[in-house]
Coordinates of C-alpha atoms in Angstrom, one line a residue:
M1 CA 134.8 52.5 100.5
T2 CA 134.5 50.7 103.9
L3 CA 133.8 52.8 107.1
R4 CA 135.7 51.8 110.2
F5 CA 134.0 51.5 113.5
S6 CA 135.8 54.6 114.8
D7 CA 134.4 56.6 112.0
I8 CA 130.9 55.5 112.6
L9 CA 131.2 56.2 116.3
F10 CA 132.5 59.7 115.5
I11 CA 129.5 60.4 113.2
I12 CA 127.1 59.3 115.9
V13 CA 128.7 61.5 118.4
I14 CA 128.5 64.5 116.0
L15 CA 124.8 63.9 115.3
V16 CA 124.0 63.6 119.0
L17 CA 125.8 66.8 119.7
V18 CA 123.9 68.6 116.9
G19 CA 120.6 67.2 118.1
Y20 CA 121.3 68.2 121.6
G21 CA 122.3 71.7 120.4
I22 CA 119.0 72.1 118.5
Y23 CA 117.0 70.9 121.4
F24 CA 118.8 73.2 123.8
Y25 CA 118.2 76.1 121.4
L26 CA 114.5 75.4 121.2
G27 CA 114.2 75.0 124.9
R28 CA 115.9 78.3 125.4
Q29 CA 113.4 80.0 123.0
R30 CA 110.5 78.6 125.0
K31 CA 112.0 79.9 128.2
D32 CA 112.4 83.4 126.8
A33 CA 108.8 83.3 125.5
I34 CA 107.6 82.2 129.0
N35 CA 109.5 85.1 130.5
E36 CA 107.8 87.5 128.0
L37 CA 104.4 86.1 129.0
E38 CA 105.3 86.6 132.7
E39 CA 106.2 90.2 132.0
R40 CA 103.0 90.9 130.1
K41 CA 101.0 89.4 133.0
N42 CA 102.8 91.6 135.4
R43 CA 102.2 94.7 133.3
V44 CA 98.5 94.0 133.1
M45 CA 98.4 93.4 136.9
A46 CA 100.3 96.6 137.4
V47 CA 97.5 98.8 136.0
P48 CA 96.3 101.0 138.9
I49 CA 92.8 99.7 138.9
P50 CA 92.7 98.9 142.6
D51 CA 93.7 102.5 143.4
Q52 CA 91.0 103.9 141.2
L53 CA 88.4 101.6 142.8
F54 CA 89.6 102.7 146.2
T55 CA 89.2 106.3 145.3
L56 CA 85.7 105.7 144.0
K57 CA 84.8 103.7 147.1
N58 CA 85.6 106.7 149.3
M59 CA 83.4 109.1 147.2
E60 CA 80.2 107.9 148.9
L61 CA 78.5 107.0 145.6
S62 CA 74.8 106.4 145.0
G63 CA 72.3 105.8 142.3
Q64 CA 73.6 105.1 138.8
M65 CA 77.1 106.0 139.8
K66 CA 77.1 103.4 142.6
R67 CA 75.6 100.8 140.3
K68 CA 78.2 101.5 137.7
Y69 CA 81.0 101.3 140.3
E70 CA 79.7 98.0 141.7
S71 CA 79.6 96.6 138.1
L72 CA 83.2 97.5 137.5
V73 CA 84.2 96.1 140.9
A74 CA 82.6 92.8 139.9
N75 CA 84.4 92.8 136.6
W76 CA 87.8 93.4 138.3
Q77 CA 87.1 90.6 140.8
T78 CA 86.4 88.2 138.0
I79 CA 89.6 89.2 136.3
T80 CA 91.8 88.9 139.5
N81 CA 90.1 85.8 141.0
Y82 CA 89.8 83.7 137.8
Q83 CA 91.6 85.0 134.8
F84 CA 94.9 86.0 136.4
S85 CA 94.9 82.6 138.2
E86 CA 94.3 80.8 135.0
I87 CA 97.0 82.7 133.2
E88 CA 99.4 82.1 136.1
A89 CA 98.7 78.4 136.0
A90 CA 99.2 78.2 132.3
I91 CA 102.6 80.0 132.6
V92 CA 103.7 77.6 135.4
G93 CA 102.6 74.6 133.3
A94 CA 104.6 75.9 130.4
E95 CA 107.7 76.3 132.5
Q96 CA 107.4 72.7 133.8
F97 CA 107.1 71.3 130.3
A98 CA 110.0 73.4 129.2
E99 CA 112.2 72.1 132.1
Q100 CA 111.2 68.6 131.2
M101 CA 112.3 69.4 127.6
N102 CA 108.7 68.7 126.4
I103 CA 108.9 71.4 123.9
F104 CA 105.7 70.8 122.0
K105 CA 103.4 70.7 125.0
A106 CA 105.1 73.8 126.3
K107 CA 104.3 75.5 123.0
R108 CA 100.6 74.6 123.2
V109 CA 100.2 75.8 126.8
M110 CA 102.1 79.0 126.0
D111 CA 99.6 79.7 123.1
E112 CA 96.7 79.2 125.4
A113 CA 98.3 81.6 128.0
S114 CA 98.9 84.2 125.2
E115 CA 95.2 84.0 124.1
M116 CA 94.0 84.5 127.7
L117 CA 96.4 87.4 128.2
D118 CA 95.1 89.1 125.0
E119 CA 91.5 88.8 126.2
T120 CA 92.4 89.9 129.7
E121 CA 94.5 92.8 128.5
S122 CA 91.6 94.1 126.5
Q123 CA 89.2 93.8 129.4
V124 CA 91.6 95.5 131.8
E125 CA 92.1 98.4 129.3
A126 CA 88.4 98.9 128.9
L127 CA 87.9 98.7 132.7
N128 CA 90.7 101.2 133.3
L129 CA 89.1 103.6 130.7
A130 CA 85.6 103.2 132.3
L131 CA 87.1 104.0 135.8
Q132 CA 88.9 107.0 134.5
E133 CA 85.6 108.3 133.0
L134 CA 83.8 107.8 136.3
L135 CA 86.5 109.7 138.1
Q136 CA 86.3 112.5 135.6
V137 CA 82.5 112.7 135.6
D138 CA 82.4 115.0 138.6
T139 CA 84.9 117.4 137.1
E140 CA 83.3 117.5 133.7
N141 CA 79.9 118.0 135.4
S142 CA 81.2 120.9 137.3
E143 CA 82.5 122.6 134.1
L144 CA 79.3 122.0 132.2
N145 CA 77.3 123.2 135.2
E146 CA 79.2 126.5 135.2
Q147 CA 78.5 127.0 131.5
L148 CA 74.8 126.2 131.9
L149 CA 74.5 128.6 134.9
D150 CA 76.0 131.4 132.8
R151 CA 73.5 130.7 130.0
Y152 CA 70.7 130.5 132.5
H153 CA 71.6 133.9 134.1
T154 CA 71.9 135.5 130.7
A155 CA 68.4 134.2 129.7
R156 CA 66.9 135.3 133.1
K157 CA 68.5 138.7 132.7
S158 CA 67.0 139.0 129.2
V159 CA 63.5 138.1 130.5
L160 CA 63.7 140.5 133.4
N161 CA 65.2 143.5 131.5
H162 CA 63.1 143.1 128.3
S163 CA 59.8 141.8 129.6
F164 CA 57.9 144.3 127.3
D165 CA 59.4 142.5 124.2
Y166 CA 58.0 139.2 125.3
G167 CA 54.5 140.4 126.0
P168 CA 52.1 137.9 127.4
A169 CA 54.7 135.1 127.0
I170 CA 56.6 136.5 130.0
E171 CA 54.7 134.3 132.4
T172 CA 55.5 131.1 130.4
L173 CA 59.1 132.2 130.1
E174 CA 59.4 132.7 133.9
K175 CA 57.9 129.3 134.5
N176 CA 60.5 127.8 132.1
L177 CA 63.2 129.6 134.0
Q178 CA 61.8 128.2 137.3
Y179 CA 61.7 124.7 135.8
I180 CA 65.3 125.0 134.8
E181 CA 66.2 126.4 138.1
L182 CA 64.5 123.4 139.8
N183 CA 66.6 121.1 137.6
F184 CA 69.8 122.9 138.8
T185 CA 68.7 122.1 142.3
K186 CA 68.1 118.5 141.4
Y187 CA 71.6 118.4 139.9
N188 CA 73.1 119.7 143.1
E189 CA 71.2 117.1 145.1
L190 CA 72.4 114.3 142.8
T191 CA 75.9 115.5 143.0
A192 CA 75.8 115.8 146.8
A193 CA 74.4 112.3 146.9
G194 CA 77.3 111.0 144.8
D195 CA 75.1 110.0 141.8
H196 CA 77.3 111.8 139.2
L197 CA 76.0 109.9 136.2
E198 CA 72.4 110.8 137.0
A199 CA 73.6 114.4 137.6
R200 CA 75.2 114.2 134.1
E201 CA 71.8 113.3 132.6
M202 CA 70.2 116.1 134.5
L203 CA 72.8 118.5 133.0
S204 CA 71.9 117.2 129.5
S205 CA 68.3 117.8 130.2
I206 CA 69.1 121.4 131.4
D207 CA 71.2 121.9 128.2
S208 CA 68.3 120.9 126.0
D209 CA 65.9 123.1 127.9
M210 CA 68.2 126.0 127.7
S211 CA 68.7 125.7 124.0
S212 CA 64.9 125.6 123.6
L213 CA 64.4 128.6 125.9
E214 CA 67.2 130.6 124.1
G215 CA 65.5 129.8 120.7
I216 CA 62.2 131.0 122.1
L217 CA 63.7 134.2 123.6
E218 CA 65.2 134.9 120.2
K219 CA 62.0 134.3 118.2
I220 CA 59.3 135.7 120.4
P221 CA 60.1 139.5 120.0
A222 CA 60.4 139.1 116.2
M223 CA 57.1 137.2 116.0
Y224 CA 55.3 139.7 118.2
N225 CA 56.7 142.5 116.2
Q226 CA 55.6 140.9 112.9
I227 CA 52.0 140.4 114.3
K228 CA 51.8 143.9 115.6
N229 CA 53.6 146.0 113.1
T230 CA 52.9 143.9 110.0
Y231 CA 49.8 141.8 110.2
E232 CA 47.7 143.9 112.6
D233 CA 48.7 147.1 110.8
S234 CA 47.6 145.4 107.6
I235 CA 44.3 144.5 109.2
E236 CA 43.7 148.1 110.1
D237 CA 44.7 149.2 106.6
L238 CA 42.2 146.6 105.2
R239 CA 39.4 147.9 107.5
D240 CA 40.1 151.5 106.5
G241 CA 40.4 150.6 102.8
Y242 CA 37.2 148.6 102.9
Q243 CA 35.3 151.4 104.5
R244 CA 36.6 153.9 101.9
M245 CA 35.6 151.5 99.2
V246 CA 32.1 151.1 100.6
D247 CA 31.8 154.9 100.9
S248 CA 32.8 154.9 97.2
H249 CA 30.0 152.4 96.4
F250 CA 32.1 149.3 95.9
N251 CA 30.4 146.0 96.3
F252 CA 31.9 142.5 97.0
G253 CA 29.1 140.1 96.3
D254 CA 29.1 137.1 98.5
V255 CA 32.4 137.9 100.1
N256 CA 31.9 139.5 103.5
I257 CA 35.1 141.5 103.9
P258 CA 34.6 142.5 107.6
E259 CA 34.0 138.9 108.5
E260 CA 37.1 137.8 106.6
I261 CA 39.1 140.5 108.4
D262 CA 37.8 139.3 111.8
A263 CA 38.7 135.8 110.9
V264 CA 42.3 136.9 110.2
Q265 CA 42.4 138.7 113.5
E266 CA 41.2 135.6 115.2
K267 CA 44.0 133.6 113.7
L268 CA 46.5 136.3 115.0
N269 CA 44.9 136.0 118.4
E270 CA 45.4 132.3 118.3
A271 CA 49.0 132.9 117.3
K272 CA 49.5 135.2 120.2
N273 CA 48.1 132.6 122.6
N274 CA 50.4 130.0 121.2
I275 CA 53.3 132.4 121.6
K276 CA 52.2 133.1 125.2
S277 CA 52.4 129.3 125.8
A278 CA 55.7 129.1 123.9
S279 CA 54.1 126.9 121.2
L280 CA 56.0 128.7 118.5
E281 CA 55.4 126.2 115.7
E282 CA 51.7 126.4 116.1
A283 CA 52.0 130.2 116.3
R284 CA 54.0 130.3 113.1
T285 CA 51.3 128.1 111.3
Q286 CA 48.6 130.5 112.3
M287 CA 50.7 133.5 111.3
D288 CA 51.4 132.0 107.9
K289 CA 47.6 131.4 107.4
A290 CA 46.9 134.9 108.4
E291 CA 49.4 136.3 106.0
R292 CA 48.0 134.3 103.1
E293 CA 44.5 135.5 103.9
I294 CA 45.6 139.1 104.3
N295 CA 47.3 139.0 100.8
S296 CA 44.1 137.4 99.4
L297 CA 42.0 140.3 100.8
Y298 CA 44.4 142.8 99.4
D299 CA 44.3 141.1 96.0
L300 CA 40.5 141.1 96.1
M301 CA 40.2 144.8 97.0
E302 CA 42.9 145.8 94.6
S303 CA 41.3 143.8 91.8
E304 CA 38.0 145.7 92.4
I305 CA 39.8 149.0 92.3
A306 CA 41.5 148.1 89.1
A307 CA 38.2 146.8 87.7
K308 CA 36.5 150.1 88.5
E309 CA 39.4 152.0 86.7
Y310 CA 38.9 149.8 83.7
T311 CA 35.2 150.3 83.8
D312 CA 35.5 154.1 84.1
R313 CA 37.8 154.2 81.0
H314 CA 35.9 151.8 78.8
I315 CA 32.2 151.9 79.6
K316 CA 31.4 155.0 77.6
Q317 CA 33.6 153.9 74.7
L318 CA 31.6 150.6 74.6
G319 CA 28.3 152.4 74.6
D320 CA 29.4 154.6 71.7
Q321 CA 30.6 151.5 69.8
L322 CA 27.3 149.8 70.4
N323 CA 25.4 152.8 69.1
Q324 CA 27.7 153.1 66.1
V325 CA 27.5 149.4 65.3
S326 CA 23.7 149.5 65.7
E327 CA 23.6 152.4 63.2
N328 CA 25.9 150.7 60.8
I329 CA 23.8 147.6 60.8
R330 CA 20.7 149.7 60.2
Y331 CA 22.4 151.2 57.2
S332 CA 23.6 147.8 56.2
G333 CA 20.0 146.6 56.2
I334 CA 19.0 149.5 54.0
E335 CA 21.9 148.9 51.7
V336 CA 21.2 145.2 51.4
D337 CA 17.6 145.8 50.6
R338 CA 18.7 148.3 47.9
I339 CA 21.3 146.0 46.4
A340 CA 18.8 143.1 46.5
Q341 CA 16.6 145.1 44.1
S342 CA 19.4 145.0 41.5
Y343 CA 21.3 141.8 42.3
I344 CA 20.6 138.3 43.2
L345 CA 22.1 137.5 46.7
H346 CA 23.3 134.0 47.4
K347 CA 24.5 134.3 51.0
N348 CA 21.2 135.2 52.7
E349 CA 22.6 138.6 53.5
I350 CA 19.2 140.0 54.5
E351 CA 18.8 137.3 57.2
Q352 CA 22.4 137.8 58.3
V353 CA 21.9 141.5 58.8
S354 CA 18.7 140.8 60.7
Q355 CA 20.5 138.4 63.0
L356 CA 23.3 140.9 63.6
A357 CA 20.7 143.5 64.5
E358 CA 19.2 141.1 67.1
Q359 CA 22.6 140.3 68.5
V360 CA 23.4 144.0 68.9
R361 CA 20.1 144.5 70.6
L362 CA 20.8 141.8 73.1
E363 CA 24.3 143.2 73.8
M364 CA 22.8 146.6 74.2
T365 CA 20.4 145.2 76.8
R366 CA 23.3 143.6 78.7
Y367 CA 25.2 146.8 78.5
T368 CA 22.2 148.8 79.8
D369 CA 21.9 146.4 82.8
L370 CA 25.5 147.0 83.6
V371 CA 25.1 150.8 83.5
Q372 CA 22.0 150.5 85.6
A373 CA 23.8 148.4 88.2
I374 CA 26.5 151.1 88.4
E375 CA 23.9 153.9 88.7
N376 CA 22.1 151.9 91.4
R377 CA 25.4 151.5 93.3
Q378 CA 25.1 147.7 93.1
A379 CA 28.0 147.1 90.8
I380 CA 30.6 144.5 91.5
Y381 CA 33.3 146.0 89.3
S382 CA 35.3 142.8 88.7
Q383 CA 32.1 141.3 87.3
I384 CA 31.3 144.5 85.4
E385 CA 34.8 144.4 83.8
S386 CA 34.5 140.8 82.8
N387 CA 31.1 141.4 81.2
L388 CA 32.3 144.5 79.5
K389 CA 35.1 142.5 77.9
K390 CA 32.7 139.8 76.8
I391 CA 30.4 142.4 75.3
K392 CA 33.3 144.2 73.6
K393 CA 34.6 140.9 72.1
H394 CA 31.1 140.0 70.7
V395 CA 30.5 143.5 69.4
D396 CA 33.9 143.5 67.6
E397 CA 32.9 140.2 66.0
I398 CA 29.5 141.6 64.9
E399 CA 31.1 144.7 63.5
E400 CA 33.6 142.6 61.6
K401 CA 30.8 140.5 60.2
Q402 CA 28.7 143.6 59.2
V403 CA 31.7 145.1 57.4
E404 CA 32.2 141.8 55.6
I405 CA 28.6 141.8 54.4
V406 CA 28.7 145.4 53.3
D407 CA 32.0 145.0 51.5
G408 CA 30.6 141.8 49.8
I409 CA 27.5 143.5 48.4
A410 CA 29.4 146.7 47.5
K411 CA 31.7 144.6 45.3
M412 CA 28.7 143.6 43.2
N413 CA 28.2 147.0 41.7
V414 CA 31.9 147.4 41.1
K415 CA 32.1 144.0 39.5
E416 CA 29.1 144.8 37.3
K417 CA 30.8 148.0 36.0
E418 CA 34.0 146.1 35.5
V419 CA 32.4 143.4 33.5
K420 CA 30.5 145.9 31.3
Q421 CA 33.7 147.7 30.5
N422 CA 35.4 144.4 29.8
L423 CA 32.4 143.4 27.5
D424 CA 33.2 146.2 25.2
L425 CA 36.8 145.0 25.1
Y426 CA 35.8 141.4 24.4
E427 CA 33.6 142.6 21.5
M428 CA 36.5 144.7 20.1
D429 CA 38.9 141.7 20.5
L430 CA 36.5 139.6 18.5
R431 CA 36.2 142.2 15.7
N432 CA 39.9 142.5 15.6
L433 CA 40.3 138.8 15.2
K434 CA 37.8 138.8 12.4
R435 CA 39.6 141.6 10.6
K436 CA 42.9 139.9 11.1
V437 CA 41.6 136.8 9.3
E438 CA 40.0 138.9 6.6
K439 CA 43.1 140.9 6.1
H440 CA 45.0 137.9 4.9
H441 CA 42.3 136.9 2.3
L442 CA 42.3 133.3 3.3
P443 CA 40.2 131.1 0.9
G444 CA 38.2 130.0 3.9
L445 CA 38.2 128.7 7.5
H446 CA 37.9 125.3 9.0
E447 CA 34.6 124.3 10.7
S448 CA 36.4 124.0 14.1
Y449 CA 37.4 127.7 13.8
Y450 CA 33.9 128.8 13.0
S451 CA 32.6 126.7 15.9
L452 CA 34.9 128.4 18.4
F453 CA 34.2 131.8 16.9
Y454 CA 30.5 131.5 17.1
K455 CA 30.7 130.1 20.6
V456 CA 32.6 133.2 21.7
T457 CA 30.1 135.4 20.0
D458 CA 27.2 133.6 21.8
Q459 CA 29.0 133.9 25.1
I460 CA 29.4 137.7 24.6
E461 CA 25.7 138.0 23.8
E462 CA 24.8 135.8 26.8
L463 CA 27.0 137.9 29.1
A464 CA 25.4 141.1 27.8
K465 CA 22.0 139.6 28.3
N466 CA 22.7 138.8 31.9
L467 CA 24.1 142.2 32.6
N468 CA 20.9 143.8 31.2
R469 CA 18.6 141.9 33.5
V470 CA 16.6 143.7 36.2
R471 CA 18.4 141.7 38.9
V472 CA 21.9 140.7 38.0
D473 CA 23.4 137.5 39.2
I474 CA 27.0 138.5 39.8
R475 CA 28.0 134.9 40.6
E476 CA 26.6 133.7 37.2
V477 CA 28.2 136.8 35.5
E478 CA 31.6 135.9 36.9
A479 CA 31.3 132.3 35.7
L480 CA 30.2 133.4 32.2
E481 CA 33.0 135.9 32.0
A482 CA 35.6 133.3 33.1
A483 CA 34.4 130.9 30.4
L484 CA 34.3 133.7 27.8
I485 CA 37.9 134.8 28.6
E486 CA 39.1 131.2 28.3
N487 CA 37.4 130.7 24.9
L488 CA 38.5 134.1 23.6
N489 CA 42.1 133.3 24.5
Q490 CA 41.8 130.0 22.7
L491 CA 40.2 131.8 19.7
E492 CA 43.1 134.3 19.6
E493 CA 45.6 131.6 19.8
L494 CA 43.8 129.6 17.0
T495 CA 43.6 132.7 14.9
D496 CA 47.4 133.3 15.1
T497 CA 48.1 129.7 14.4
T498 CA 45.7 129.6 11.4
V499 CA 47.2 132.8 9.9
D500 CA 50.8 131.6 10.5
D501 CA 50.2 128.2 9.0
A502 CA 48.4 129.7 6.0
M503 CA 51.2 132.2 5.3
L504 CA 54.0 129.7 5.8
T505 CA 52.2 127.3 3.5
E506 CA 52.2 130.0 0.7
Y507 CA 55.9 130.8 1.4
M508 CA 56.9 127.1 1.4
I509 CA 54.9 126.6 -2.0
Q510 CA 56.6 129.6 -3.5
H511 CA 60.0 128.3 -2.4
S512 CA 59.2 124.8 -3.7
N513 CA 58.1 125.9 -7.1
R514 CA 61.8 125.9 -8.2
F515 CA 62.0 122.2 -7.5
R516 CA 58.7 121.0 -8.9
Y517 CA 59.9 120.3 -12.4
D518 CA 63.0 118.5 -11.3
Y519 CA 61.3 116.4 -8.5
A520 CA 58.1 114.7 -9.1
D521 CA 57.4 114.2 -5.4
V522 CA 57.7 118.0 -4.8
D523 CA 55.2 118.6 -7.6
A524 CA 52.9 116.1 -6.0
A525 CA 53.3 117.7 -2.6
I526 CA 52.6 121.1 -4.0
K527 CA 49.4 119.9 -5.6
E528 CA 48.3 118.1 -2.4
A529 CA 49.1 121.1 -0.2
Q530 CA 47.1 123.4 -2.5
Y531 CA 44.2 121.1 -2.3
L532 CA 44.2 121.0 1.4
F533 CA 44.8 124.8 1.5
H534 CA 42.1 125.9 -1.0
Q535 CA 39.5 123.1 -0.8
E536 CA 39.5 121.9 2.9
F537 CA 41.1 125.0 4.6
R538 CA 43.4 122.6 6.5
Y539 CA 46.3 125.0 6.7
Q540 CA 48.3 123.2 9.3
D541 CA 48.1 119.8 7.4
S542 CA 48.9 121.7 4.1
L543 CA 52.0 123.2 5.7
A544 CA 53.1 119.8 7.0
V545 CA 52.9 118.2 3.6
I546 CA 54.8 120.9 1.7
E547 CA 57.4 121.4 4.4
K548 CA 58.2 117.7 4.5
A549 CA 58.7 117.6 0.8
L550 CA 60.8 120.7 0.7
R551 CA 63.1 119.4 3.5
R552 CA 63.8 116.2 1.4
V553 CA 65.3 118.2 -1.4
D554 CA 66.8 121.1 0.7
Q555 CA 67.4 120.3 4.3
E556 CA 67.8 124.0 5.4
A557 CA 65.1 125.5 3.2
P558 CA 62.1 125.1 5.7
T559 CA 64.1 126.7 8.5
Q560 CA 65.1 129.6 6.3
V561 CA 61.5 130.1 5.1
R562 CA 60.2 130.1 8.7
R563 CA 63.0 132.6 9.8
M564 CA 62.2 134.9 6.9
Y565 CA 58.4 134.8 7.7
H566 CA 58.8 135.5 11.4
K567 CA 61.2 138.4 10.7
E568 CA 58.7 140.0 8.3
K569 CA 55.9 139.4 10.8
Q570 CA 57.9 141.1 13.5
N571 CA 58.6 144.1 11.3
R572 CA 54.9 144.3 10.5
I573 CA 54.1 144.4 14.3
Y574 CA 56.5 147.2 14.9

């Protein structure tokens, strides 16, 4: 398709019109933005800072207040003389670029102007706030001054009306009041001179001093009351108690109670001096030390009283125990000597009793010294109590050891009688075992049986021989008896086994006789069993031979024979 010239011209005209419209639109936007910057500048310049500065200028300022005012004036002059001018120039330049349709340069200059406006706006706001604070300082000072004056008059009234409660500290408190009053005067002078900031600092100092004074006024009566009605009353109580204890013949060794009490009083005097100068922390430190020392003295004196009560309750009991233990040991010595005539002693009992007697003698000496100290009125009862407990503990140990020795030697005679009685039983048991074997008319006994039998017989004779000595060795007797009992039990068991094996062998042979003519091996077994039975007296081996042969021809026969034998044996027992 071919465009005609008129068509091309029309398109060009349209593009020019669109471009012009866009350019016009952007130009219009820049102009609106410039107008907005102008309005922001006017708002910033409309802040009533000049009026505030004028008001402050007419207040006849001085000191910190004046220096602060001058600093703010210099800031405002910098803003008005330079920053507003720079902002104005930037806005004018932006307008010119916009009129020249230089949109991009107009945009750059407008951005610079906006940044300067942001910074200036912040500075003006801070300056305005600072000026408002300066203008309000005088009013705020007046309000705070009234509050402080009320607190001051209340404190002064308390000091004047309750001077007795503050004791010697009244002079220091009055000086503090005078110092605060002087600061009020300085505040008034600073206010009159127009230095309201310095006056504010003076009010802060007065506020701090008043808080400190009010705290002191609250604490001093309680501290004086604690010293007088608690600590000093306790000191008097300690003095009276100490004197009563001395009159009752108490002693305190190296501890000088009056000096300790005087030292506590000195600390309380230091505390009162610190209160007088309003040094309450130092006073509280001294009071706490005094309280600890008072409690320590009470503990010391109360412990001596408790120790005397313990001593009064236990000293006679301990003396009686010592006498009783001494007598018991004397008896023990006699008894050990007597027992030693009849028995051999292995624990050196005679020497042990002698040592116990010496230990009791030493404890008796220590006890006598304690009694003497009490009678001579030289007793420190806490030490007396401690020593009494030590003596008591040792005497208990001695008594326990003495009883152990006496019980040990007393058991010797009991043991001897017991063994003698048992010896008759052992002999009877041996005779019964012999009769049991004889009763079954066995062809003989194996050599091992005779060996054990004669061994038991010899042990019975040996035991009897030891029991018939002039001095019996119970330890050896007990060892002999233990060995005898062990062998006697073995002999009894061997006897039962021998008799049972012999009787079962005879029963098995009788039962096997019915098979001996039908079974050659049974006949051979019977002959072998009889040989072992009658010739070698090996009843257990004989039983094994015949039982084995019988079981081959009749599986149940041996069990039946054994059941029958044990049933008959049980019936014989019953």
